[in-house]
Every structure is written in C-alpha cells, then in structure tokens.
Amino acid sequence: MQRLTESQLNELQQDLDQIRDQVIADLGERDANYIRRVVRLHRSLEVGGRVMMPFGFIPPVFLTATTALGLSKIIENMEIGHNVMHGQYDWMNDPSLNSQTYEWDTACGGDSWRRTHNYEHHTYTNIIGKDRDYGYALLRLSEDDKWRPAHLLQFANYVLLTTFFQWGVGLHELEFERLRKGDITLKEKIPFLKEFFRKGGRQAFKDYIFFPAVTLPVAPIVLAGNVSANLMRNLWSSTVIFCGHFTQDAETFTEEESDGESKGHWYLRQLTGSSNFTGSRWVHLLSGHLSYQIEHHVFPDLPAHRYPEISGQVEAVCKKYGIHYNTGRFAKQYGTVLKRIAGYSLPDRLRTRLWPEFSQPAA
Amino acid sequence: MLAQFQTSNALHWLGRQLFNRTDPAAFFDPLLERIDPMLAQQTIRARVVSITTETADTRTFVLKPASRWQGFRAGQHIALTLDINGVRRTRTFSLSSTPSQWQENGTIALTIKRIKDGLVTGWMHDCLTPGETLSVSEAFGDFGIPEAAEPSLYIVGGSGITPVLSHLETMAAAGSHAPVTLLYYVRTRNDVIASKRLAVLAEQWPALTLSIFTTNEPGKAQRLSDQHLHQVPGISARRCYLCGPEGLMDLASDLLDRRDVPESRIHCTRFSAPPMKDAVELDADSLGGQVQFAKSGKQTDSRGDASLLDIAEASGLSPKHGCRMGICHQCSCTKTSGTVINRLTGKTSGNGEETIQLCVSVPAGAVAIDL
C-alpha cells in the first residue's frame, strides 16, 4: 500500500472530510426527489412486470415482463436497498427510507446485511482475515491464502456463486469456513439460521410459489419468468460487486497494519482497496453507483447519486498524494477480475509465469 | 379499501411476505401519491383548504384530512408532518376549530403563531399554499372541556388561545349556561388572535365574560395579578384552564393556589419549548444534559462531549452498534425530543423526532431517545 506519513494521513483526512462536508451541507430536496423518483421507477417496474408475467405465453411479453421484473429487483437491491441501508437517506426522517428498518427484495435479511456488510466489510475493508467479503471465504484472490489443490476448482465455484448470488449473500453470516474449522458451533448460528430461513423462505415463497400459484394455468411461465428475473439480478449484482474490490490493482491489507489506525489511514485503505468502472448514466443507476466504489467506500453514507459529482475531487485528492485511482471501462475491469479468479486458482509459481501482472506480494 | 387490506391478519401476513414491510399497503404509496397525494396509506394526508391571517404573526390553516381520520374532542392536538427541503419534520399543534365543524364539512383548523426563527412555523407561513397536502396524526391530549353546568375560568396567554377557541365554541354551540370567564393576555392590541370569533362569542353567548389584557401596550401594561382573579365571581368553585407561556402558567398556578383552588381542578396545556438556537458552540459547557431512554425507562445525566452510545452503555444498555466512528449506521435510532450535536459535522439537530447516530451524537440539553 502507498505509504504516507502521519501528517500526510491527517491532511488526507482533512481533504476528504472537506468534500464530505460540502455534500452534507448541500443535502436537500434534490436528493429527496432523486431517491423518490427511483422508488417510483422501481414500483412501476415491479407492478408492470408482475402484471405482464401471466401473459408471458406471448414470447415478446415474456421477455418484457422478465426484463421489467429483473430490472426492478436490480434497482431495488442496488440503488434503493443497499444505499438506504447505508443510512444515505436517514437525514430525510422518512420511515420508509430508514437504514435500520428497511428490508430489501433479496434472500439476505436486512439485519444480517447491516452487520456483515455495513459494519464488517466497510470498517475492515480488504483486511485479510477480518473482511469476509474478500473472496467470500470461498475464492482465493491473493497470496495471503495458501494455495491448495481445491483452489483449482474455484472458477466453477465462482460461476455457482454468481448464479445463486442472493443465497450466497444470504448465507454469508453463517461463516461456513469457521464452522468447518470448528472455530464456532452450529448452535451459535441458530438465531442467524432462523432469520435466514424466515427471510429466504419469504423470498422463495413469493417468487416461486405464490405468484405462480395465483396464475395457475400459466404457472410454469410465471415461475420461469421469476427465476429468470432473479438470475438476472444475481449475475449483475455479483459482477458489479466483484468489480469493486477484486480488480487487478485493488490492494489487500493485514490486521497488524490496520490495528488502531487513524481515520486518515482508514481513508487510505478505502481508496486503495476499491475500484471504479466507467459507463453511462443507466449503468451507474443499475449498479447503485457502486461503479463509483472508491467514492462509496470513503463516503458510504452520502447519497450515491452524488458520487459522480464528487469523483473529480476525489481523484484530485488521490493524485495529490500519489495514490492510484483505480478506474477503467467495465469490460476491462471485469476482465481483470476474471483473470484474478482464474490466476489465483493456480499454484503461485504457475500463475506468476502465466500472468506476471498478478504478482502482487502478500499484503 | 387499502386500509381494510391492512387490518385483516391473514392479508397482513401475506402483505409482509410479498412486500417485505409491516405496512404493505404503503408499498404502493409512491405510485398512489402521483395520482393523488390524499391516497397515501403510510400516513393520513390532509389538504390545505385555506389560510387566513389572524395577526401579523399568526395564521389559521384550514385542513381537510383524508376520510379515515378519526376525529377529535375540543382541546386536543395533532402532530403535523411535512417535508422541508427534503427533511421530514413533525410538530404538535392545538386544533382551534370545533368537532362539530369537522362533522359537518370534514375540515379542521390550526391557528399557528410564527415562532421567531422557527423552521416549521416559518415555512408554514411563507411557503405553504392552499391545495398542498401534509400529514396529520390522529388527535391526542386530554385538555378537555368541563362537564356541562360546571363554572369555569380560562387564563390564556398569546397563541395559547387556540385550544380554548375550540372549547368555547363547542360549549357555546351546546348552549351551556354555566358561567365561563376568559382572561386573555396578549402583548398588544394587535396580537389578539381570532378577535372576531371572540367578539361574536362574547356577544351571542351570555354565559361568557371576556376580558382582554395587554401586557406590553405603552402606558397600559396589565400583567396577570390577584386583582384580576378577584373580579371572577365564585372562583373557588370553578374549573380552571391554563394555556400559555411558561411564566404566565406558573404565575397563574401560584395565584390560584393562594386562593385555595385545589390542584385537581386546574388543567394546563403547555407549549412545546422554543427551538434551540441554530448554532450551539461545541464547547463543553453547553454539552451534556439529562438523557432519557424511553423504552428501557432509564434516565441519566451526562456531562461534556460523551456520545449517546457511551452514555447508553454507561447506564447499562447495550444498543446495537458497529464502527463507533459514524460510518456504518448500525447504531442509528430515533431521538424523540431534545437537541444533539453531531460530532462529525458539528451540526446541531432540530428538537423534534428524528433519526440520529448514537456513536457521534452528543446531547446538548435534555434528550429523549427511543431505546
């Protein structure tokens, strides 16, 4: 990681705090109108998709309905749910946009997400051993994990994870790897499992039982449409998220170097451990503005639609301290993610020969 | 129709399964509000019918709540909720109209004085126009009218007249014969709120004795004194109602006490405290205060810049929390009243209900937290 002196870190903190303060001082009706417009778009897409779906025996209608429902889930999860649960709109005092009570349209329960993502991932970002989002305890993405032959299969694991992403995220807090090692017992996880089955069951009931059942004669079509919409959301959201931290230049950290760190050091870790990708306005909206992952990680509770407006300032701050601002076209960034997954599935010596660019030493 | 959808248990359960929320009907609000804001299900909407000027700083807002609003008794209050620059604000106001008016044409009235530098009252005076909608709560409060045939005395200051107007007009309409005396204290002649309505009452309702005193009129300053009470016949047998600023209420209670009016016959309704000044300096002297944790019933005093999370933990509570540095919002919860300062921004909150982050919020004066 880029080394900065203590006084540089303080200065970095001041520079970033200043950007944050500017936005906070300016929060108001524009932000409220924006998120309400997105909520309306979500409701229209979901209602439209669900109403059209039973008429899916007409192929173009099936395509439209599935796309509408898929987009509705993507927008709800990425731009509304994820961002609302970060507290980006708590200042509005609107109970339907409250970070602590919002429940989203995916298998992972809101409370579990708030614990594992908002707290663990955003506080300990990319610290190997503390940020369980790094590779989801399933993929080997740096030399910090010792290579084992089982890692040869990790590309297949990745395909499974991205296909069933909502269930993977839902079960994240089970900490399967620690259960296997015997660090924790299944008994300790009973409250979590109850929560998981309640929320996951609710999602499965809605999409795979209730809506097909009420449209019985065309149940298979509705079921197929709902499965496709969920798949669409799974593939897109996992892809966006993988592009946020697992690109070629996204750095990892050790517990020692982050222990008792200053806010400035935390900022530095967020800047170097995250990566952006470029795209059109719609790409940013559908990614919940996680395409501005760097801005999101330094300011997780600023309304996400503000990230494009401040990205220039954040990039300038990075430049000032010689910090690499990791961005690129979507295809390029995703390409490096795939290479990283494939590369680290191989023994280190083979990988460094095939892809010398992935020779980042252990953090 | 949608409200009924909410009340049935089975449908309610189904709604939760399908919409992931405890108020499933409100899932459609964003779309319904586009058609007509009055259709919203999450809150009860009311449309502004008219706004009339009472005095230089007081206006009466006539509202028509959605039909599922359940009505009120004379002297009750409602909480108004409105969005100002994207932020939802809630404040309590007394209803100044009569229940019979609501039964007749479905309208209610709030007579609201503009508080100096007041965010909500200022906005209502400057920006609210007829045709717009805001949210109202069901009515609450127990500042009710006296039993029939019971003599009464009202001691009222300034905009404290609002719930009293509702009382008097309700009793007058019922043709009550028991004597009613109103001692109404205002700063100057021009500050008399609803002077026409009062004049009509005094003229058409013989039971009412109306005395208006001006406390700041040059050469004619008349503050509440024992002399005024002396002129009220049979005062010890009267039910007494006090409504106005703190100073007047304290003085009135004192004087009534000296005249041996039992406490059980004195009814008060207090104004909410005036809002804190916008900029409280972040020096340790102005920080801290009494902290009340409503759900757990705990209460404690804090000093200096201790955060509410630390204060809660010190008093034996274990609120949900995460980073302790204002990042993760795990500790966000509702402050029901009082003012806090955000350590990160140095910004002072309003004094109404709002969501705060415990780990970076420092109380500035007495605070109540929903914890």
PDB file of C-alpha atoms in Angstrom, chain A residues 27-29 32 36 39-40 43-44 46-47 86-87 90-94 96 98-100 103-105 111 114-115 118-119 123 199 202-203 205-206 210 263 266 300-301, chain B residues 13-14 16-21 26-28 30-31 34 42 83 85-89 320-323 325-333 344-345 347 353-355 357:
ATOM      1  CA  LEU A  27     -28.264  17.786   1.030  1.00  0.00           C
ATOM      2  CA  GLY A  28     -31.899  18.625   0.492  1.00  0.00           C
ATOM      3  CA  GLU A  29     -34.851  18.450  -1.811  1.00  0.00           C
ATOM      4  CA  ALA A  32     -35.124  13.548  -1.743  1.00  0.00           C
ATOM      5  CA  ARG A  36     -38.290   9.109  -4.583  1.00  0.00           C
ATOM      6  CA  VAL A  39     -38.528   4.375  -5.815  1.00  0.00           C
ATOM      7  CA  ARG A  40     -41.361   5.229  -8.229  1.00  0.00           C
ATOM      8  CA  ARG A  43     -42.633   0.295  -8.119  1.00  0.00           C
ATOM      9  CA  SER A  44     -43.697   0.828 -11.729  1.00  0.00           C
ATOM     10  CA  GLU A  46     -42.280  -4.362 -10.350  1.00  0.00           C
ATOM     11  CA  VAL A  47     -46.028  -3.827 -10.725  1.00  0.00           C
ATOM     12  CA  HIS A  86     -26.142   2.523   4.498  1.00  0.00           C
ATOM     13  CA  GLY A  87     -28.038   5.425   6.048  1.00  0.00           C
ATOM     14  CA  ASP A  90     -31.593   8.797   7.149  1.00  0.00           C
ATOM     15  CA  TRP A  91     -31.402  12.596   7.269  1.00  0.00           C
ATOM     16  CA  MET A  92     -34.762  12.701   5.464  1.00  0.00           C
ATOM     17  CA  ASN A  93     -36.517  11.193   8.505  1.00  0.00           C
ATOM     18  CA  ASP A  94     -38.735   9.202   6.153  1.00  0.00           C
ATOM     19  CA  SER A  96     -39.807   4.095   4.550  1.00  0.00           C
ATOM     20  CA  ASN A  98     -34.762   4.364   7.229  1.00  0.00           C
ATOM     21  CA  SER A  99     -31.462   2.479   7.347  1.00  0.00           C
ATOM     22  CA  GLN A 100     -32.357   0.391  10.372  1.00  0.00           C
ATOM     23  CA  GLU A 103     -35.977  -4.674   4.267  1.00  0.00           C
ATOM     24  CA  TRP A 104     -34.999  -5.443   0.701  1.00  0.00           C
ATOM     25  CA  ASP A 105     -36.159  -7.768  -2.032  1.00  0.00           C
ATOM     26  CA  ASP A 111     -30.205  -7.121   9.814  1.00  0.00           C
ATOM     27  CA  ARG A 114     -26.225  -4.436   8.181  1.00  0.00           C
ATOM     28  CA  ARG A 115     -23.914  -6.499  10.392  1.00  0.00           C
ATOM     29  CA  ASN A 118     -22.165  -2.091   6.703  1.00  0.00           C
ATOM     30  CA  TYR A 119     -20.106  -2.863   9.758  1.00  0.00           C
ATOM     31  CA  THR A 123     -14.928  -0.936   8.585  1.00  0.00           C
ATOM     32  CA  LYS A 199     -36.339 -14.119   5.068  1.00  0.00           C
ATOM     33  CA  ARG A 202     -40.331 -15.405   2.267  1.00  0.00           C
ATOM     34  CA  GLN A 203     -38.455 -14.593  -0.940  1.00  0.00           C
ATOM     35  CA  PHE A 205     -42.479 -18.248  -1.356  1.00  0.00           C
ATOM     36  CA  LYS A 206     -43.203 -15.009  -3.162  1.00  0.00           C
ATOM     37  CA  PHE A 210     -47.291 -17.515  -4.555  1.00  0.00           C
ATOM     38  CA  LYS A 263      -9.296   7.940  10.248  1.00  0.00           C
ATOM     39  CA  TRP A 266      -8.870   4.170   7.099  1.00  0.00           C
ATOM     40  CA  PRO A 300     -20.607   5.147   2.405  1.00  0.00           C
ATOM     41  CA  ASP A 301     -23.423   7.258   3.830  1.00  0.00           C
TER      42      ASP A 301
ATOM     43  CA  TRP B  13     -49.161 -11.630   6.824  1.00  0.00           C
ATOM     44  CA  LEU B  14     -49.377 -12.094   3.080  1.00  0.00           C
ATOM     45  CA  ARG B  16     -45.365  -8.914   4.604  1.00  0.00           C
ATOM     46  CA  GLN B  17     -44.369 -11.927   2.528  1.00  0.00           C
ATOM     47  CA  LEU B  18     -44.893 -10.090  -0.727  1.00  0.00           C
ATOM     48  CA  PHE B  19     -43.658  -6.610   0.067  1.00  0.00           C
ATOM     49  CA  ASN B  20     -41.174  -7.099   2.920  1.00  0.00           C
ATOM     50  CA  ARG B  21     -42.756  -4.446   5.066  1.00  0.00           C
ATOM     51  CA  ALA B  26     -47.801   1.705   1.764  1.00  0.00           C
ATOM     52  CA  PHE B  27     -45.739  -0.181  -0.818  1.00  0.00           C
ATOM     53  CA  PHE B  28     -47.931   1.438  -3.434  1.00  0.00           C
ATOM     54  CA  PRO B  30     -45.079   6.223  -4.335  1.00  0.00           C
ATOM     55  CA  LEU B  31     -47.455   5.437  -7.216  1.00  0.00           C
ATOM     56  CA  ARG B  34     -48.627  10.526  -8.059  1.00  0.00           C
ATOM     57  CA  GLN B  42     -48.478   5.225   5.232  1.00  0.00           C
ATOM     58  CA  ASP B  83     -41.184  17.829   4.228  1.00  0.00           C
ATOM     59  CA  ASN B  85     -36.069  20.847   1.863  1.00  0.00           C
ATOM     60  CA  GLY B  86     -36.234  17.057   1.738  1.00  0.00           C
ATOM     61  CA  VAL B  87     -36.323  16.584   5.515  1.00  0.00           C
ATOM     62  CA  ARG B  88     -39.439  15.279   7.230  1.00  0.00           C
ATOM     63  CA  ARG B  89     -40.389  17.419  10.243  1.00  0.00           C
ATOM     64  CA  LYS B 320     -26.793  -2.259  18.553  1.00  0.00           C
ATOM     65  CA  HIS B 321     -23.640  -0.651  17.169  1.00  0.00           C
ATOM     66  CA  GLY B 322     -20.693  -1.240  14.889  1.00  0.00           C
ATOM     67  CA  CYS B 323     -17.791   1.015  13.935  1.00  0.00           C
ATOM     68  CA  MET B 325     -16.915   6.233  14.206  1.00  0.00           C
ATOM     69  CA  GLY B 326     -20.030   7.252  12.332  1.00  0.00           C
ATOM     70  CA  ILE B 327     -19.540   5.051   9.270  1.00  0.00           C
ATOM     71  CA  CYS B 328     -21.838   2.073   9.469  1.00  0.00           C
ATOM     72  CA  HIS B 329     -25.132   3.467  10.882  1.00  0.00           C
ATOM     73  CA  GLN B 330     -25.663   0.284  12.921  1.00  0.00           C
ATOM     74  CA  CYS B 331     -26.430   2.430  15.967  1.00  0.00           C
ATOM     75  CA  SER B 332     -28.932   4.741  14.244  1.00  0.00           C
ATOM     76  CA  CYS B 333     -32.067   5.169  16.307  1.00  0.00           C
ATOM     77  CA  LEU B 344     -18.522  14.722  12.771  1.00  0.00           C
ATOM     78  CA  THR B 345     -20.284  17.712  11.297  1.00  0.00           C
ATOM     79  CA  LYS B 347     -24.182  20.406  13.279  1.00  0.00           C
ATOM     80  CA  GLU B 353     -38.291  13.460  16.311  1.00  0.00           C
ATOM     81  CA  GLU B 354     -35.520  12.310  14.001  1.00  0.00           C
ATOM     82  CA  THR B 355     -33.020   9.556  13.290  1.00  0.00           C
ATOM     83  CA  GLN B 357     -26.334   8.038  15.014  1.00  0.00           C
TER      84      GLN B 357
END
